[in-house]
Amino acid sequence: MPQLSLRTNLENPNHHLWNNNGTWFIHYVVHPTPITKERVRKSLGTKSLDEARARRDAILTCQAGAAEFHTLQLAA
């Protein structure tokens, strides 16, 4: 089963987001096998930061439910 590995910086509410010419994208890493990784980058289809954050949270919640989930909280 794929493993989703997230690093979260609680002081950065835009973690996993980047703005590309006005459109927000999400990026994260999935480990399909213990020795491989796949970088996922997807357009969130919005220019609104608030909407991008909501869509990111929905995507990561859905991905976490479909994969074994491990989170590493990074101290600031």
Coordinates of C-alpha atoms in Angstrom, one line a residue:
M1 CA 0.0 0.0 0.0
P2 CA 1.4 3.5 -0.9
Q3 CA 2.7 5.5 2.0
L4 CA 2.0 9.3 2.2
S5 CA 4.8 11.1 4.1
L6 CA 4.2 14.7 5.0
R7 CA 6.4 17.3 6.7
T8 CA 4.3 20.0 8.2
N9 CA 5.6 23.4 9.5
L10 CA 2.9 24.6 11.7
E11 CA 4.1 28.2 11.4
N12 CA 3.7 28.2 7.6
P13 CA 0.0 27.9 6.7
N14 CA 1.0 27.7 3.0
H15 CA 3.1 24.6 3.4
H16 CA 2.7 22.3 0.3
L17 CA 1.4 25.2 -1.7
W18 CA 3.1 27.4 -4.4
N19 CA 1.9 30.1 -6.7
N20 CA 2.7 29.7 -10.3
N21 CA 1.8 32.8 -12.3
G22 CA -1.3 33.5 -10.1
T23 CA -2.6 29.9 -9.9
W24 CA -2.1 27.9 -6.7
F25 CA -0.6 24.4 -6.9
I26 CA -0.1 21.6 -4.3
H27 CA 3.0 19.4 -4.1
Y28 CA 3.6 16.4 -1.9
V29 CA 5.5 13.0 -2.0
V30 CA 4.0 9.5 -2.1
H31 CA 6.1 6.4 -1.5
P32 CA 4.6 3.6 -3.7
T33 CA 7.2 1.2 -2.5
P34 CA 9.7 1.4 0.4
I35 CA 12.5 2.3 -2.1
T36 CA 10.8 4.6 -4.5
K37 CA 9.1 8.0 -4.3
E38 CA 6.8 9.9 -6.5
R39 CA 6.5 13.7 -6.3
V40 CA 3.0 14.8 -6.9
R41 CA 2.3 18.3 -8.2
K42 CA -1.3 19.4 -9.1
S43 CA -3.0 22.6 -10.0
L44 CA -5.6 23.6 -7.5
G45 CA -7.4 25.6 -10.2
T46 CA -7.8 28.8 -8.1
K47 CA -6.2 32.2 -7.7
S48 CA -7.6 32.5 -4.2
L49 CA -5.2 31.6 -1.4
D50 CA -8.0 30.7 1.0
E51 CA -9.6 28.4 -1.5
A52 CA -6.2 26.9 -2.3
R53 CA -5.7 26.1 1.4
A54 CA -9.1 24.5 1.7
R55 CA -8.5 22.4 -1.5
R56 CA -5.0 21.4 -0.2
D57 CA -6.5 20.2 3.1
A58 CA -9.2 18.2 1.3
I59 CA -6.6 16.5 -1.0
L60 CA -4.3 15.6 1.8
T61 CA -7.1 14.3 4.0
C62 CA -8.3 12.2 1.1
Q63 CA -4.7 10.9 0.4
A64 CA -4.2 10.2 4.0
G65 CA -7.3 8.0 4.1
A66 CA -6.1 6.0 1.1
A67 CA -2.6 5.4 2.2
E68 CA -0.7 4.6 5.4
F69 CA -0.1 8.0 6.9
H70 CA 2.9 9.4 8.7
T71 CA 3.4 13.0 9.7
L72 CA 6.5 14.7 10.9
Q73 CA 5.9 18.1 12.5
L74 CA 8.9 20.4 12.1
A75 CA 9.7 22.8 14.8
A76 CA 10.2 26.4 13.7

